[in-house]
Amino acid sequence: MLKVGLLGAGRIGQVHAVNIAGHTRSTLVAVSDIHAEAASTLAAAHGAEARSSDAILNDPGIDAVLIATSTDTHSDLIEAAARSGKAVLCEKPVDLSLDRAQRCLEAVADRAATVMIGFNRRFDPNFAALKASLLKGDIGKPELLSITSFDPAPPPVDYIKVSGGLFRDMMIHDFDMANFLMGDAPVSVSAVGSSIVDPRIGAAGDVDTAVVTLRYGDGRIAVIKNSRRAVYGYDQRVELLGSTGLLQAGNMLENTVVRSTVDGVVSGKPTYFFLERYMPAYAAEWDAFVGAVLDGRPQSVTLADGIAALALAEAATRAARTGETVPLQG
Amino acid sequence: MLKVGLLGAGRIGQVHAVNIAGHTRSTLVAVSDIHAEAASTLAAAHGAEARSSDAILNDPGIDAVLIATSTDTHSDLIEAAARSGKAVLCEKPVDLSLDRAQRCLEAVADRAATVMIGFNRRFDPNFAALKASLLKGDIGKPELLSITSFDPAPPPVDYIKVSGGLFRDMMIHDFDMANFLMGDAPVSVSAVGSSIVDPRIGAAGDVDTAVVTLRYGDGRIAVIKNSRRAVYGYDQRVELLGSTGLLQAGNMLENTVVRSTVDGVVSGKPTYFFLERYMPAYAAEWDAFVGAVLDGRPQSVTLADGIAALALAEAATRAARTGETVPLQG
Amino acid sequence: MLKVGLLGAGRIGQVHAVNIAGHTRSTLVAVSDIHAEAASTLAAAHGAEARSSDAILNDPGIDAVLIATSTDTHSDLIEAAARSGKAVLCEKPVDLSLDRAQRCLEAVADRAATVMIGFNRRFDPNFAALKASLLKGDIGKPELLSITSFDPAPPPVDYIKVSGGLFRDMMIHDFDMANFLMGDAPVSVSAVGSSIVDPRIGAAGDVDTAVVTLRYGDGRIAVIKNSRRAVYGYDQRVELLGSTGLLQAGNMLENTVVRSTVDGVVSGKPTYFFLERYMPAYAAEWDAFVGAVLDGRPQSVTLADGIAALALAEAATRAARTGETVPLQG
Amino acid sequence: MLKVGLLGAGRIGQVHAVNIAGHTRSTLVAVSDIHAEAASTLAAAHGAEARSSDAILNDPGIDAVLIATSTDTHSDLIEAAARSGKAVLCEKPVDLSLDRAQRCLEAVADRAATVMIGFNRRFDPNFAALKASLLKGDIGKPELLSITSFDPAPPPVDYIKVSGGLFRDMMIHDFDMANFLMGDAPVSVSAVGSSIVDPRIGAAGDVDTAVVTLRYGDGRIAVIKNSRRAVYGYDQRVELLGSTGLLQAGNMLENTVVRSTVDGVVSGKPTYFFLERYMPAYAAEWDAFVGAVLDGRPQSVTLADGIAALALAEAATRAARTGETVPLQG
């Protein structure tokens, strides 16, 4: 039974708490948060204790920590947790600074195999099935990847300001998905971004709509589309053209009801919120983490994976600003 | 917090145990089963006690029982539980004998409002959304209902022999769905049944493929199709034609991946097993039960509903045997 | 080059005229109609002559006639055309009277191989593809057939009065589809019908909504649903459950546009009118007829097929009236 | 009645001949081709004469010409036809040389309103319905356009060598579609292209897989994906995200049959060939041309539209070669 400390009792921490407590091979022992009350409430709901982060990190009875705090604390906490010998599952992104993230990787080098980064979408049943089909050879050699990732509505501008920008905050998931599916790092990045959804986002120096193109050494291409607004719901699709076929993974719908009237044939919308869409993914992610720790295997989404996605986000940010194709070293 | 005793630790009891234990307003206190070990194992997994049924029924600290035992015990247990003042959620069918079920209803008459019958499909998000759309008037007056209900594979013939037959065992869900959606009892039943899937089913005196037609007093019609074998998965669909439109509720698919090759465009199959398809329905059903008990409301699927479905099953059994249309009294 | 006379210049005659004139192996020579002007107009549009029916039937230069006149003239015209040695494509139904149709078959007996009945749906690309898949063995042995056939709106009551009733006028297509797909004649028919769409239809002694169940000698079952009103369009679907799978053929849609908004995901409706849906079927039907005549093969949809469908319509009419299952001789 | 001369009796000329001859307001008078026999055969099939191009262009009895010859003759023929006062429908592209095309526009300046360029996809019922929905305001302001355009298989390398390259030969349709849907010219173009489908295409100096991103002055973005190989069929889709919704137009399928077995749920593939997919578009295009000429209206797809698409193709060719974003003047 894996004894777990949860750092961060916010929205995403609460999702993880349910999965930690509900898993047959893990127990939630303690919760910390900068808001003491948030920690207490969440701990109580799952029969755990509220503690400080330090107390959790220093408790030899705790085997693993899940880091769900604000992004600026991730690198420090990963290092501290690794130092005290704990397995780590850290929410994405590793850091807003690529430099800082790389130093973190160096700092934990010999413990890196026990650190997992929370790119939950790899565990989405639809994307995972697409990858499995690809690996089975169902479409031959993948050649052209297309990722559509639209949020239902933009976050508050105050959040945008500290988010690191669309490429680091939102598209980072899609960079990881491209790395996951293409099984290689691209050699160049080009990007076009605009603020057309909300002018305040542009005023804050960010974009809300963007298209990024990745080119791979063997000529393969990936294109990622992001928008901060798709009023009909959370729109998350992947499409991969290969030499012998096409794979597409679509949205989860509210329900399967179809209504046909004189006004048309109406079916259910995509689920509106990322937590509805990705709830099974978070559970599967936790299960993969627990399995790796208890069975002594390295984590499936590594700290290096987290840094690879961050490097793409940084390059895309630059490409969108300059209009130039940004080369990447392999 | 509702304190619950679970009678029956078999496959469906185990599903209910998870929902009882996981619900924020209920606790699983005790589990019984004719196989003591099954009760112990299930109780242990949820921090509950294994006891005898009698001990559960006589414990004044238990507020509600969930009856998930074999069908032939349902009526007795409903009566006993009602006598000791407990709220009851009993798995379908109420009984294989319509007479016995009606006597059960009489026996618990003044407590009937606290008994719920487990027609889980009413709580399936798809069928529930279809019903909600109907109630909103989206298709005007419903006129022609069509229910498709195919199992992936027939059960063992030994089960068939004690099942009460396809109409009581399998189509009873569809009879309840018809009652649920049409909001009225039919005035006549006609039925055609065959054993073409497995001749041993026919040798056991049952059918494995059947079509039943229900006629309502105002001329509306419902048709139900059942087969014990749909090799591609659990196929559960409803379609309702109304004066201003059509509503259809379809299957849940394994995943949303679509693969296009020279061989065709392949999408995910329906989930194979009823537990996968109806897991959310079981959780929603339990939530409805808990809400009704704790908030003092009558149950949403009554013992009378259970008997109404059973009456249709009995009439259909007769209609299939004789080839005659069987009239029903209102 | 097949020289063709067209008897009947109404709506369906006009459809046939386009196909006759447009086919590379047939020419439209002459058109007749009880309304001389209709014949003249249609003939002129295709470079043909307007003539009397007798003139067409007696012209040795005409190889084939297409009978698209009113139903009560079909049997006489088939007999006359066969007597003068012409190949015949006659619109369905053969006759409203099963007796008369059977006498027609006797009368043309030795020429029957040159008479085709216009069950156009057999040539619909979707239903034809379903049949081809069935013949390939894609779903093993067919066991349970389901045909949905809804018109967008009921015809005028004056038409209803002379139509022979829903079973002979509308469901006859579905009886032929059942015969086409099941490859056998049923042994019994049961039927439920109501007038709930338009009370004037009921007042005229007909039904507007009906469900018919057919039972085959080997236990297979077919169910046919008809409604005179589906406001969203012409709804024509077939679904066939077999021992190793399910085949479904769906509607043709107006277009492939899908619109996702806060109000839902809206896709195109089925084409509204039978001519839109079945235009390719009429062209393929004519092509099959021409091929059979010019290449000396018997017609693919025989006069006996037309009578078989009519016999089912007559049995269903009786079954709906009496509520009894009507046996059929093989 | 519009009297029409057809220049070019190749594959696409044959398609046009059927539409010209079949239209109620146009007649095919004459056909020319550099292969005299091709002209004769096609002319004979439609009751027209085979002539030289000059004879057609100089015949005062001919009102309009359809230019379906090889691309290098388009500009000359447009100029000659305009000089002799004929209305012109010219296949795309106007020319492989942007300069030459612009000189053509200058040359026919005062007759330009009578010249139509054959961007047939604007008349595809699906894309036309998408545009109509957009104009109705169904998705508010369009913000992010995505065009997928995959051919089933690459053309022969000999064709590739004279084609002007993927951007001028294949993606030119998509550039026109972007212009059609966005209603504005982009301010910059970026492009990534590879030869991964067939190395001989790369050896010939062309690409077979490409992604182009267009940026508009108001920040809107369009992305176009092309591949020369989609083994499952002709894959032509458009997707447009707007401020209040998403519009998608999909492929036409072979048929609507769906087969569910243990191996999955298989539906029809996209039609394999562009002529199957766009046959209705060619007919609608011709109808629009005839209507404009006979009713004295300017053509709906102008020579300037043809040049605008060509300008994008030229810019994209440069962008793909240099990796730089290419600015365009408005």
Coordinates of N, CA and C in Angstrom, one line a residue, chain B residues 157 161 195 198-206:
Chain B
V157 N -27.2 -22.5 -20.2 CA -28.6 -23.0 -20.2 C -29.1 -23.3 -18.8
K161 N -32.8 -22.1 -17.5 CA -33.9 -23.0 -16.9 C -34.5 -22.4 -15.7
S195 N -36.3 -19.8 -30.8 CA -35.0 -20.2 -30.4 C -34.1 -20.5 -31.6
D198 N -29.5 -20.6 -30.0 CA -28.9 -21.8 -29.3 C -30.1 -22.8 -29.2
P199 N -30.0 -23.9 -29.9 CA -31.1 -24.9 -29.8 C -31.3 -25.4 -28.4
R200 N -30.3 -25.4 -27.5 CA -30.5 -25.8 -26.1 C -31.4 -24.9 -25.4
I201 N -31.5 -23.7 -25.8 CA -32.4 -22.7 -25.1 C -33.8 -23.2 -25.5
G202 N -34.0 -23.5 -26.8 CA -35.4 -23.9 -27.2 C -35.7 -25.2 -26.5
A203 N -34.7 -26.1 -26.4 CA -35.0 -27.4 -25.7 C -35.4 -27.2 -24.2
A204 N -34.9 -26.1 -23.7 CA -35.2 -25.8 -22.3 C -36.6 -25.1 -22.2
G205 N -37.2 -24.9 -23.3 CA -38.6 -24.4 -23.3 C -38.6 -22.8 -23.4
D206 N -37.5 -22.3 -23.7 CA -37.4 -20.8 -23.7 C -37.1 -20.3 -25.2

